[in-house]
Short mmCIF file of C-alpha atoms in Angstrom, two decimals:
data_model
loop_
_atom_site.label_atom_id
_atom_site.label_comp_id
_atom_site.label_asym_id
_atom_site.label_seq_id
_atom_site.Cartn_x
_atom_site.Cartn_y
_atom_site.Cartn_z
CA MET A 1234 180.19 -221.71 -159.85
CA SER A 1235 182.55 -223.65 -162.08
CA VAL A 1236 185.18 -223.70 -159.30
CA LEU A 1237 182.56 -224.86 -156.79
CA ASN A 1238 181.65 -227.76 -159.07
CA TRP A 1239 185.28 -228.84 -159.35
CA VAL A 1240 185.79 -228.54 -155.58
CA ILE A 1241 182.70 -230.63 -154.81
CA LEU A 1242 183.64 -233.19 -157.45
CA ILE A 1243 187.20 -233.69 -156.23
CA MET A 1244 186.29 -233.58 -152.53
CA GLY A 1245 183.43 -236.00 -153.12
CA LEU A 1246 185.59 -238.46 -155.06
CA LEU A 1247 188.27 -238.33 -152.37
CA LEU A 1248 185.79 -238.81 -149.54
CA ILE A 1249 184.20 -241.82 -151.22
CA SER A 1250 187.67 -243.28 -151.85
CA VAL A 1251 188.52 -242.90 -148.16
CA LEU A 1252 185.23 -244.59 -147.26
CA TRP A 1253 186.03 -247.49 -149.58
CA LEU A 1254 189.47 -247.94 -148.04
CA LYS A 1255 188.00 -247.75 -144.56
CA ILE A 1256 185.44 -250.54 -145.07
CA SER A 1257 187.47 -252.68 -147.44
CA PRO A 1258 188.86 -255.96 -146.00
CA ALA A 1259 192.59 -255.94 -145.29
CA GLU A 1260 193.42 -258.40 -148.10
CA ARG A 1261 191.79 -256.16 -150.70
CA LYS A 1262 193.13 -252.74 -149.66
CA LYS A 1263 195.58 -252.59 -152.57
CA GLU A 1264 192.96 -253.51 -155.15
CA THR A 1265 190.55 -250.99 -153.64
CA LYS A 1266 193.20 -248.26 -153.87
CA ILE A 1267 193.71 -248.96 -157.58
CA VAL A 1268 189.97 -249.03 -158.36
CA ALA A 1269 189.34 -245.86 -156.33
CA GLY A 1270 192.20 -244.16 -158.18
CA ALA A 1271 190.64 -245.19 -161.49
CA PHE A 1272 187.31 -243.71 -160.41
CA ILE A 1273 188.93 -240.41 -159.38
CA ALA A 1274 190.86 -240.12 -162.66
CA LEU A 1275 187.89 -241.10 -164.81
CA GLY A 1276 185.51 -238.85 -162.87
CA ILE A 1277 187.76 -235.83 -163.45
CA ILE A 1278 188.29 -236.64 -167.15
CA VAL A 1279 184.57 -237.30 -167.75
CA TYR A 1280 183.51 -234.08 -166.03
CA PHE A 1281 186.13 -232.10 -167.94
CA ILE A 1282 184.84 -233.51 -171.25
CA GLN A 1283 181.16 -233.13 -170.36
CA SER A 1284 181.50 -229.58 -169.03
CA THR A 1285 183.78 -228.43 -171.86
CA PHE A 1286 182.41 -230.12 -174.98
CA LEU A 1287 178.80 -231.08 -174.23
CA MET B 620 180.66 -290.20 -160.67
CA THR B 621 180.20 -286.51 -160.28
CA LYS B 622 183.57 -285.00 -160.89
CA GLU B 623 184.04 -281.49 -159.74
CA VAL B 624 184.85 -279.38 -162.76
CA ASN B 625 185.20 -276.27 -160.70
CA THR B 626 187.51 -277.28 -157.93
CA LYS B 627 188.11 -273.78 -156.72
CA LYS B 628 187.63 -273.99 -153.02
CA ALA B 629 189.51 -270.87 -152.16
CA SER B 630 187.86 -268.14 -150.24
CA MET B 631 185.30 -266.37 -152.37
CA SER B 632 185.56 -263.26 -150.26
CA GLY B 633 183.69 -260.51 -152.03
CA ASN B 634 182.77 -262.77 -154.97
CA ASP B 635 179.54 -263.83 -153.26
CA TYR B 636 179.48 -267.26 -154.91
CA ALA B 637 178.76 -265.93 -158.37
CA GLU B 638 179.98 -269.17 -159.97
CA GLU B 639 179.16 -271.80 -157.37
CA PRO B 640 176.37 -272.69 -154.92
CA VAL B 641 176.36 -271.01 -151.54
CA PRO B 642 177.64 -273.64 -149.05
CA ARG B 643 175.21 -274.64 -146.30
CA ASP B 644 177.48 -273.27 -143.58
CA LYS B 645 177.58 -269.87 -145.29
CA ARG B 646 173.81 -269.43 -145.31
CA VAL B 647 172.46 -266.60 -143.18
CA VAL B 648 169.50 -266.30 -140.86
CA TRP B 649 166.20 -265.42 -142.48
CA VAL B 650 166.14 -261.94 -140.91
CA ASN B 651 169.22 -260.88 -142.90
CA VAL B 652 167.81 -262.21 -146.18
CA THR B 653 164.51 -260.49 -145.41
CA LEU B 654 166.23 -257.15 -144.79
CA VAL B 655 168.23 -257.32 -148.01
CA TRP B 656 165.19 -258.37 -150.02
CA PHE B 657 163.16 -255.67 -148.30
CA GLY B 658 165.76 -253.14 -149.48
CA ALA B 659 165.61 -254.52 -153.01
CA ALA B 660 161.82 -254.24 -153.04
CA MET B 661 161.98 -250.58 -152.03
CA VAL B 662 162.09 -248.66 -155.28
CA ALA B 663 161.63 -244.90 -155.46
CA GLN B 664 159.43 -245.34 -158.53
CA LEU B 665 156.93 -247.34 -156.45
CA TYR B 666 155.90 -244.14 -154.69
CA GLN B 667 155.36 -242.49 -158.06
CA GLY B 668 153.37 -245.57 -159.18
CA GLY B 669 151.30 -245.42 -156.00
CA VAL B 670 150.59 -241.71 -156.46
CA THR B 671 149.48 -242.35 -160.06
CA LEU B 672 147.20 -245.22 -158.98
CA GLY B 673 145.81 -243.30 -156.02
CA THR B 674 144.70 -240.43 -158.24
CA GLY B 675 143.83 -242.40 -161.39
CA MET B 676 141.57 -245.29 -160.40
CA GLY B 677 138.45 -243.47 -159.32
CA SER B 678 138.98 -244.03 -155.61
CA LEU B 679 141.63 -245.12 -153.13
CA SER B 680 139.76 -248.40 -152.50
CA ASN B 681 140.11 -249.36 -156.18
CA ALA B 682 143.80 -248.46 -156.14
CA LEU B 683 144.41 -250.57 -153.03
CA ALA B 684 142.58 -253.56 -154.58
CA ALA B 685 144.78 -253.33 -157.71
CA ILE B 686 147.90 -253.04 -155.56
CA LEU B 687 147.05 -256.09 -153.47
CA CYS B 688 146.21 -258.23 -156.54
CA GLY B 689 149.40 -257.24 -158.34
CA ALA B 690 151.54 -257.66 -155.23
CA ALA B 691 150.07 -261.14 -154.57
CA PHE B 692 151.13 -262.28 -158.05
CA LEU B 693 154.59 -260.79 -157.63
CA ALA B 694 154.97 -262.39 -154.19
CA LEU B 695 154.06 -265.79 -155.68
CA PHE B 696 156.62 -265.25 -158.44
CA VAL B 697 159.26 -264.35 -155.84
CA CYS B 698 158.44 -267.44 -153.75
CA LEU B 699 158.72 -269.76 -156.78
CA ASN B 700 162.06 -268.29 -157.83
CA GLY B 701 163.33 -268.02 -154.27
CA TYR B 702 162.67 -271.70 -153.55
CA ILE B 703 164.74 -272.66 -156.59
CA GLY B 704 167.52 -270.47 -155.20
CA VAL B 705 167.44 -272.02 -151.74
CA THR B 706 167.28 -275.59 -153.15
CA THR B 707 170.16 -275.23 -155.60
CA GLY B 708 172.10 -272.57 -153.67
CA CYS B 709 172.71 -270.84 -157.01
CA ASN B 710 171.92 -267.38 -158.28
CA SER B 711 169.29 -266.97 -161.00
CA ALA B 712 171.77 -267.13 -163.87
CA LEU B 713 173.68 -270.11 -162.52
CA SER B 714 170.57 -272.15 -161.69
CA GLY B 715 169.59 -271.54 -165.32
CA ARG B 716 172.28 -274.11 -166.18
CA TYR B 717 169.86 -276.88 -165.14
CA ALA B 718 167.14 -275.71 -167.50
CA TYR B 719 169.15 -274.11 -170.31
CA GLY B 720 172.28 -276.30 -170.34
CA SER B 721 175.91 -275.38 -169.61
CA VAL B 722 176.19 -273.35 -172.85
CA GLY B 723 172.57 -272.21 -172.98
CA VAL B 724 172.97 -270.57 -169.56
CA ALA B 725 174.50 -267.63 -171.43
CA ILE B 726 170.91 -266.65 -172.32
CA PRO B 727 169.63 -265.96 -168.76
CA GLY B 728 173.12 -264.89 -167.65
CA PHE B 729 173.29 -262.07 -170.12
CA HIS B 730 171.36 -259.86 -167.75
CA ILE B 731 172.38 -256.36 -168.70
CA ALA B 732 168.96 -254.82 -168.07
CA ASP B 733 169.93 -253.71 -164.61
CA ILE B 734 172.96 -251.79 -165.85
CA GLY B 735 170.53 -249.44 -167.58
CA TRP B 736 168.36 -249.38 -164.48
CA PHE B 737 171.40 -248.49 -162.35
CA VAL B 738 172.21 -245.55 -164.64
CA VAL B 739 168.60 -244.33 -164.76
CA MET B 740 168.11 -244.48 -160.99
CA ASN B 741 171.30 -242.50 -160.46
CA ALA B 742 170.33 -239.94 -163.11
CA ILE B 743 166.89 -239.45 -161.55
CA PHE B 744 168.32 -238.96 -158.09
CA ALA B 745 171.05 -236.61 -159.39
CA ASN B 746 168.28 -234.59 -161.00
CA ILE B 747 166.41 -234.35 -157.65
CA LEU B 748 169.66 -233.26 -155.94
CA SER B 749 170.34 -230.59 -158.54
CA GLN B 750 166.82 -229.24 -157.93
CA ILE B 751 167.46 -229.07 -154.18
CA ILE B 752 170.97 -227.59 -154.63
CA PRO B 753 170.84 -225.75 -157.98
CA THR B 754 174.31 -224.17 -157.56
CA VAL B 755 175.99 -227.53 -158.22
CA ASP B 756 176.06 -229.02 -161.74
CA MET B 757 173.90 -232.15 -162.08
CA ARG B 758 176.78 -233.93 -163.85
CA VAL B 759 178.90 -233.62 -160.69
CA TRP B 760 176.19 -235.42 -158.72
CA CYS B 761 175.96 -238.05 -161.47
CA ILE B 762 179.66 -238.89 -161.19
CA LEU B 763 179.69 -238.93 -157.38
CA ILE B 764 176.50 -240.99 -157.11
CA SER B 765 177.73 -243.55 -159.65
CA MET B 766 180.78 -244.13 -157.48
CA LEU B 767 179.02 -243.98 -154.10
CA PHE B 768 176.15 -246.30 -155.06
CA ILE B 769 178.40 -249.30 -155.73
CA THR B 770 180.23 -248.96 -152.40
CA ASN B 771 178.53 -251.79 -150.53
CA ASN B 772 178.17 -254.02 -153.56
CA TYR B 773 181.85 -253.67 -154.35
CA ILE B 774 182.64 -254.89 -150.84
CA GLY B 775 180.06 -257.70 -150.81
CA PHE B 776 176.63 -258.96 -149.79
CA HIS B 777 177.12 -258.56 -146.07
CA GLN B 778 177.81 -254.84 -146.41
CA MET B 779 174.49 -254.51 -148.23
CA VAL B 780 172.76 -255.88 -145.13
CA ILE B 781 174.16 -252.95 -143.14
CA LEU B 782 172.81 -250.44 -145.67
CA ASN B 783 169.39 -252.07 -145.65
CA LYS B 784 169.33 -252.07 -141.85
CA ILE B 785 169.71 -248.28 -142.07
CA ALA B 786 167.19 -247.95 -144.91
CA PHE B 787 164.48 -249.99 -143.19
CA PRO B 788 163.70 -247.64 -140.24
CA ILE B 789 163.96 -244.51 -142.44
CA LEU B 790 161.48 -245.92 -144.92
CA LEU B 791 159.14 -247.08 -142.17
CA VAL B 792 159.24 -243.75 -140.31
CA VAL B 793 158.78 -241.56 -143.40
CA GLY B 794 156.06 -243.80 -144.87
CA LEU B 795 154.07 -243.84 -141.64
CA LEU B 796 154.74 -240.15 -140.93
CA GLY B 797 153.21 -239.39 -144.31
CA ILE B 798 150.13 -241.44 -143.37
CA VAL B 799 149.90 -239.59 -140.01
CA LYS B 800 150.13 -236.24 -141.84
CA VAL B 801 147.38 -237.38 -144.20
CA SER B 802 145.15 -238.37 -141.28
CA MET B 803 145.69 -234.90 -139.80
CA LEU B 804 144.36 -233.21 -142.93
CA PRO B 805 140.75 -231.90 -142.74
CA GLY B 806 138.37 -234.89 -142.80
CA GLY B 807 141.17 -237.36 -141.99
CA MET B 808 141.53 -240.78 -143.61
CA ALA B 809 137.77 -241.10 -144.12
CA ALA B 810 137.85 -238.11 -146.47
CA VAL B 811 140.72 -239.68 -148.39
CA PHE B 812 138.73 -242.90 -148.89
CA ASP B 813 135.62 -240.92 -149.84
CA ALA B 814 137.45 -238.74 -152.37
CA ARG B 815 136.60 -239.46 -156.02
CA TYR B 816 139.03 -239.03 -158.93
CA PRO B 817 138.72 -239.58 -162.71
CA MET B 818 138.81 -243.29 -163.65
CA THR B 819 141.90 -243.03 -165.89
CA TYR B 820 142.82 -246.72 -165.47
CA THR B 821 140.64 -249.85 -165.32
CA MET B 822 141.26 -252.48 -162.65
CA ALA B 823 143.14 -254.67 -165.18
CA GLN B 824 145.33 -251.74 -166.24
CA GLY B 825 146.00 -250.93 -162.60
CA ILE B 826 147.10 -254.51 -161.88
CA VAL B 827 149.33 -254.42 -164.99
CA MET B 828 150.98 -251.27 -163.70
CA VAL B 829 151.61 -252.84 -160.29
CA ILE B 830 153.07 -256.01 -161.81
CA GLY B 831 155.10 -254.04 -164.33
CA THR B 832 156.87 -252.10 -161.59
CA TRP B 833 158.80 -255.07 -160.25
CA ILE B 834 158.35 -258.23 -162.35
CA SER B 835 161.93 -258.06 -163.62
CA GLY B 836 163.28 -257.78 -160.10
CA CYS B 837 161.17 -260.72 -158.94
CA SER B 838 162.75 -263.01 -161.52
CA ARG B 839 166.07 -262.44 -159.74
CA ALA B 840 164.80 -263.58 -156.31
CA ALA B 841 167.15 -266.59 -156.29
CA ASP B 842 170.12 -264.21 -156.20
CA TYR B 843 169.13 -263.38 -152.62
CA MET B 844 167.21 -266.44 -151.44
CA ARG B 845 170.18 -268.75 -152.11
CA PHE B 846 171.59 -267.35 -148.88
CA ALA B 847 168.55 -268.59 -146.91
CA LYS B 848 168.98 -271.67 -144.74
CA ASP B 849 165.88 -273.54 -145.93
CA GLY B 850 162.65 -273.28 -147.90
CA LYS B 851 160.73 -271.91 -144.92
CA SER B 852 163.26 -269.10 -144.44
CA SER B 853 163.08 -268.33 -148.14
CA PHE B 854 159.29 -268.19 -148.01
CA LEU B 855 159.33 -265.94 -144.93
CA ALA B 856 161.92 -263.64 -146.49
CA SER B 857 159.98 -263.50 -149.75
CA VAL B 858 156.64 -262.72 -148.15
CA LEU B 859 157.81 -260.38 -145.39
CA GLY B 860 160.65 -258.71 -147.28
CA PHE B 861 159.02 -258.34 -150.65
CA PHE B 862 155.30 -258.21 -149.99
CA PHE B 863 155.52 -255.71 -147.13
CA GLY B 864 158.46 -253.73 -148.56
CA PHE B 865 156.76 -253.43 -151.89
CA CYS B 866 153.28 -252.79 -150.48
CA LEU B 867 154.55 -250.25 -147.96
CA CYS B 868 156.06 -248.10 -150.73
CA ILE B 869 153.24 -248.32 -153.21
CA ILE B 870 150.38 -248.06 -150.66
CA CYS B 871 152.00 -245.02 -149.02
CA GLY B 872 152.34 -243.46 -152.47
CA ALA B 873 148.67 -244.21 -153.24
CA ILE B 874 147.44 -242.72 -149.95
CA TRP B 875 149.69 -239.66 -150.25
CA GLY B 876 148.53 -239.12 -153.84
CA ALA B 877 144.84 -239.58 -153.02
CA ALA B 878 145.14 -237.19 -150.07
CA THR B 879 146.98 -234.39 -151.87
CA GLY B 880 145.53 -234.88 -155.36
CA THR B 881 148.97 -234.33 -156.92
CA THR B 882 150.43 -236.74 -159.46
CA VAL B 883 154.12 -235.81 -159.06
CA ILE B 884 155.89 -237.30 -156.05
CA GLY B 885 157.97 -234.13 -155.48
CA ASP B 886 154.82 -232.01 -155.22
CA THR B 887 153.24 -234.65 -152.97
CA LEU B 888 156.18 -234.46 -150.55
CA LYS B 889 155.99 -230.66 -150.55
CA ALA B 890 152.24 -230.75 -149.88
CA LEU B 891 152.81 -233.06 -146.91
CA GLY B 892 155.75 -231.01 -145.59
CA LEU B 893 158.13 -233.94 -145.99
CA VAL B 894 160.77 -232.46 -148.31
CA PHE B 895 163.80 -233.14 -146.08
CA LEU B 896 162.73 -236.52 -144.71
CA GLY B 897 161.37 -237.53 -148.12
CA GLY B 898 164.65 -236.51 -149.74
CA LEU B 899 166.57 -238.56 -147.17
CA MET B 900 164.30 -241.52 -147.79
CA PHE B 901 164.78 -241.27 -151.57
CA PHE B 902 168.54 -241.07 -151.07
CA VAL B 903 168.68 -244.30 -149.07
CA GLN B 904 166.09 -245.95 -151.26
CA THR B 905 167.82 -245.08 -154.53
CA TRP B 906 171.07 -246.27 -153.06
CA THR B 907 169.67 -249.69 -152.09
CA THR B 908 167.97 -250.09 -155.47
CA ALA B 909 171.10 -249.09 -157.37
CA GLU B 910 173.07 -251.58 -155.27
CA HIS B 911 170.49 -254.25 -156.13
CA SER B 912 170.76 -253.47 -159.84
CA SER B 913 174.52 -253.70 -159.95
CA TYR B 914 174.46 -256.76 -157.70
CA VAL B 915 172.18 -258.89 -159.87
CA THR B 916 174.17 -257.93 -162.96
CA SER B 917 177.44 -258.78 -161.27
CA THR B 918 176.20 -262.23 -160.28
CA ALA B 919 174.72 -263.02 -163.70
CA LEU B 920 177.20 -261.65 -166.22
CA PRO B 921 180.28 -263.68 -165.13
CA THR B 922 178.41 -266.87 -166.07
CA SER B 923 177.75 -265.64 -169.61
CA ILE B 924 181.24 -264.23 -170.01
CA GLN B 925 182.71 -267.56 -168.95
CA VAL B 926 180.60 -269.45 -171.50
CA VAL B 927 181.53 -267.05 -174.33
CA THR B 928 185.19 -266.28 -173.54
CA LYS B 929 186.12 -269.29 -171.32
CA LYS B 930 187.56 -266.80 -168.84
CA LYS B 931 186.48 -266.18 -165.28
CA VAL B 932 185.71 -262.61 -164.38
CA PRO B 933 185.47 -261.75 -160.68
CA ARG B 934 182.11 -260.37 -159.59
CA ARG B 935 183.73 -257.26 -158.17
CA SER B 936 185.30 -256.43 -161.54
CA ILE B 937 181.81 -256.37 -163.03
CA VAL B 938 180.61 -254.08 -160.22
CA ALA B 939 183.55 -251.72 -160.78
CA ALA B 940 182.87 -251.75 -164.53
CA ILE B 941 179.20 -250.87 -163.93
CA GLY B 942 180.26 -247.99 -161.69
CA LEU B 943 182.76 -246.71 -164.26
CA LEU B 944 180.14 -246.96 -166.98
CA GLY B 945 177.76 -245.02 -164.72
CA VAL B 946 180.41 -242.29 -164.23
CA CYS B 947 180.74 -241.95 -168.02
CA VAL B 948 177.10 -241.99 -169.12
CA THR B 949 174.80 -241.01 -166.21
CA GLY B 950 175.19 -237.32 -166.98
CA LEU B 951 174.16 -237.74 -170.63
CA ASN B 952 170.35 -237.87 -170.09
CA ILE B 953 170.48 -241.55 -171.03
CA GLN B 954 167.14 -242.16 -169.31
CA ASN B 955 165.40 -240.70 -172.36
CA TYR B 956 166.44 -243.74 -174.42
CA TYR B 957 165.83 -246.30 -171.73
CA VAL B 958 162.04 -246.68 -171.79
CA PRO B 959 161.73 -248.68 -175.06
CA PHE B 960 164.58 -250.91 -173.91
CA ILE B 961 163.08 -251.63 -170.49
CA SER B 962 159.65 -252.24 -172.05
CA PHE B 963 161.18 -254.98 -174.18
CA LEU B 964 162.87 -256.47 -171.12
CA GLY B 965 159.56 -256.37 -169.28
CA PHE B 966 158.45 -259.13 -171.64
CA LEU B 967 161.81 -260.89 -171.85
CA ILE B 968 162.70 -261.36 -168.17
CA PRO B 969 159.47 -263.07 -166.99
CA VAL B 970 159.69 -265.39 -170.01
CA ILE B 971 163.27 -266.40 -169.14
CA GLY B 972 162.21 -266.96 -165.53
CA ALA B 973 159.17 -268.99 -166.61
CA ILE B 974 161.39 -271.59 -168.32
CA VAL B 975 163.41 -272.16 -165.14
CA ILE B 976 160.20 -272.39 -163.07
CA ALA B 977 158.59 -274.84 -165.53
CA ASP B 978 161.75 -276.95 -165.62
CA PHE B 979 162.17 -277.06 -161.84
CA TYR B 980 158.57 -277.49 -160.72
CA ILE B 981 157.14 -279.52 -163.62
CA MET B 982 159.53 -281.17 -166.08
CA ALA B 983 162.23 -282.21 -163.57
CA ARG B 984 159.55 -284.27 -161.78
CA THR B 985 158.54 -286.17 -164.92
CA ARG B 986 160.32 -288.63 -167.20
CA TYR B 987 160.28 -286.04 -169.99
CA HIS B 988 163.04 -283.83 -168.61
CA TRP B 989 165.37 -282.83 -171.43
CA THR B 990 168.42 -284.50 -169.82
CA GLY B 991 166.59 -287.70 -168.91
CA HIS B 992 167.81 -287.33 -165.31
CA LYS B 993 165.65 -287.87 -162.27
CA ASN B 994 166.23 -285.47 -159.36
CA TYR B 995 168.38 -283.40 -161.68
CA TYR B 996 168.32 -280.40 -159.35
CA ARG B 997 169.96 -282.43 -156.60
CA LEU B 998 173.18 -282.56 -158.65
CA GLN B 999 175.82 -279.93 -157.89
CA VAL B 1000 175.63 -277.21 -160.54
CA ASN B 1001 179.35 -277.43 -161.42
CA CYS B 1002 179.56 -281.23 -161.57
CA GLU B 1003 180.34 -282.89 -164.89
CA ASP B 1004 176.98 -284.63 -164.95
CA VAL B 1005 175.39 -281.20 -165.32
CA MET B 1006 178.15 -279.57 -167.38
CA HIS B 1007 178.06 -282.09 -170.23
CA HIS B 1008 174.44 -281.24 -171.03
CA LYS B 1009 175.23 -278.30 -173.28
CA PHE B 1010 172.01 -276.87 -174.65
CA ASN B 1011 168.31 -277.44 -174.16
CA TRP B 1012 166.74 -276.88 -177.56
CA ALA B 1013 163.24 -276.67 -176.06
CA VAL B 1014 164.02 -273.18 -174.75
CA ILE B 1015 164.34 -271.60 -178.21
CA PRO B 1016 160.72 -272.07 -179.38
CA SER B 1017 159.50 -271.39 -175.82
CA LEU B 1018 161.39 -268.10 -175.59
CA CYS B 1019 160.26 -266.98 -179.05
CA ALA B 1020 156.62 -267.87 -178.40
CA GLY B 1021 156.70 -266.30 -174.92
CA LEU B 1022 158.17 -263.07 -176.24
CA LEU B 1023 155.58 -262.89 -179.00
CA LEU B 1024 152.81 -263.51 -176.46
CA GLY B 1025 154.08 -260.73 -174.21
CA TRP B 1026 154.63 -258.32 -177.07
CA LYS B 1027 151.54 -258.88 -179.19
CA THR B 1028 148.85 -260.33 -176.95
CA THR B 1029 145.88 -258.22 -175.94
CA ILE B 1030 144.40 -260.87 -173.65
CA GLY B 1031 144.67 -260.25 -169.91
CA VAL B 1032 147.90 -258.94 -168.44
CA PRO B 1033 150.69 -259.26 -171.08
CA SER B 1034 153.39 -260.21 -168.57
CA ILE B 1035 151.22 -262.91 -166.94
CA THR B 1036 150.00 -264.21 -170.31
CA ALA B 1037 153.59 -264.46 -171.53
CA PHE B 1038 154.64 -266.15 -168.28
CA ILE B 1039 151.89 -268.81 -168.32
CA GLY B 1040 152.13 -269.26 -172.10
CA THR B 1041 155.88 -269.89 -171.87
CA ILE B 1042 155.39 -272.54 -169.18
CA VAL B 1043 152.81 -274.40 -171.30
CA ILE B 1044 154.86 -274.15 -174.51
CA TYR B 1045 158.04 -275.23 -172.75
CA CYS B 1046 156.39 -278.36 -171.33
CA ILE B 1047 154.96 -279.27 -174.76
CA CYS B 1048 158.35 -278.69 -176.43
CA CYS B 1049 160.12 -280.90 -173.88
CA ILE B 1050 157.69 -283.74 -174.53
CA LEU B 1051 158.03 -283.30 -178.32
CA LEU B 1052 161.82 -283.24 -178.21
CA CYS B 1053 161.74 -286.32 -176.03
CA ALA B 1054 159.60 -288.03 -178.68
CA PHE B 1055 162.09 -286.96 -181.38
CA GLY B 1056 164.95 -288.63 -179.50
CA LEU B 1057 166.89 -285.63 -178.17
CA GLN B 1058 166.47 -286.85 -174.60
CA ARG B 1059 167.95 -290.22 -175.61
CA LYS B 1060 171.00 -288.41 -177.00
CA GLU B 1061 171.54 -286.64 -173.68
CA GLN B 1062 171.06 -289.90 -171.80
CA ARG B 1063 173.75 -291.56 -173.94
CA LEU B 1064 176.13 -288.78 -172.88
CA SER B 1065 175.32 -289.46 -169.23
CA GLU B 1066 175.85 -293.20 -169.71
CA ALA B 1067 179.20 -292.59 -171.40
CA LEU B 1068 180.22 -290.41 -168.48
CA GLN B 1069 179.16 -293.10 -166.00
CA LYS B 1070 181.25 -295.73 -167.85
CA GLU B 1071 184.21 -293.37 -167.95
CA GLY B 1072 183.83 -292.77 -164.24
CA GLY B 1073 183.54 -296.50 -163.60
CA SER B 1074 186.65 -297.40 -165.63
CA GLY B 1075 188.51 -294.52 -164.06
CA ALA B 1076 187.66 -295.87 -160.65
#
């Protein structure tokens, strides 16, 4: 179950990032990439902390 | 005379005019504003409110009367705020500069209430998802939803229109399907109207509940109506978008509740056989509401941040920050601590809105306006003639008295009493401050600016 949670989390974050890049205007693609990357990294860190320590 | 302080004319792509009025040529047709406002008025909690009213006011007729009275007041509040938005072209926080002053605008701009609302909505929906799919940890849903539900807002207003265009038919179909299912129950609609339930709430309490569901959101109407082309469009969008969007949700909830006799919306959906469609509707609805919450915060906070730090923060940065905050805290059961906070804001927000309404509709049309200007709202919000009026001292006693009225009063509906009381106190304070010479001081500033402009020319 733990593995399933990680798979859904990472797949979900990636899919949303792809969606963001798809609908983002051309002049803001780079910025969107950075923000999406921040969300992926933070999402993984937050879930690791929440599932391990809380 | 009116020098442009903010000369930024560059494309505001994605910034949605958070710090300047929406230009006339960028206004949209009333249908688009209506759809966005309709989406904002659709709140999942309205169904729960409707179910509670439908089963707690003795009969469905009583519940419907309370809903219509409350919704009429809210629609009036939306129209008043929306007209200010369409006239000035500014969002709620920015148009506060006219009433509060260029420094005082930090008060209405510091609108963090909706950050909490954003987190709570996401947490509630994640909880529903974890009940439907129990094999997945709720905290995973919390993280994903916090990211997904800022998608359109991060891109801009026009993307939100697309989402609301999708939400509108789903809401309409599910709401009406629920009514059809109710009418197919034994006895039909007549039995639902004839059914009697315990009178848990009086009519006044019922109206309070209806108003309480969306009064904070109504005070932010200018954030959307500033995109309307004229006052008529704003009025149409307010009435059609809000009144019918709001009423559709809460009336459907009331009828569903009265028909099934259940007080929990999840059980109501199960009883009507609408688990999948209801779940889909709640998904879209929570999404639009979460987008609304992050949107109003992202348009208001930059104004306050600029006053306090003298730095401009792009609207999208605020949206991203709200999303990141949501990722961090949504999974921590934060909704348990939110109720006392939102109760306080239930008094605060209408009071803040009342000052802007009193200033625009009453004081700006008299010779007692705190700046001494006539037709003050015709000036561009970023012009120096507006910027040099720093702080309206009449708002301090008005805000304090309004808050006390909302918090302590037992007369009538607290939110309405606070709203009307604030308007009256604000007008009296303006006249008093005028008598004490504060208006003259502001006028001297305007005269000095005029001379400076004249010599400069």
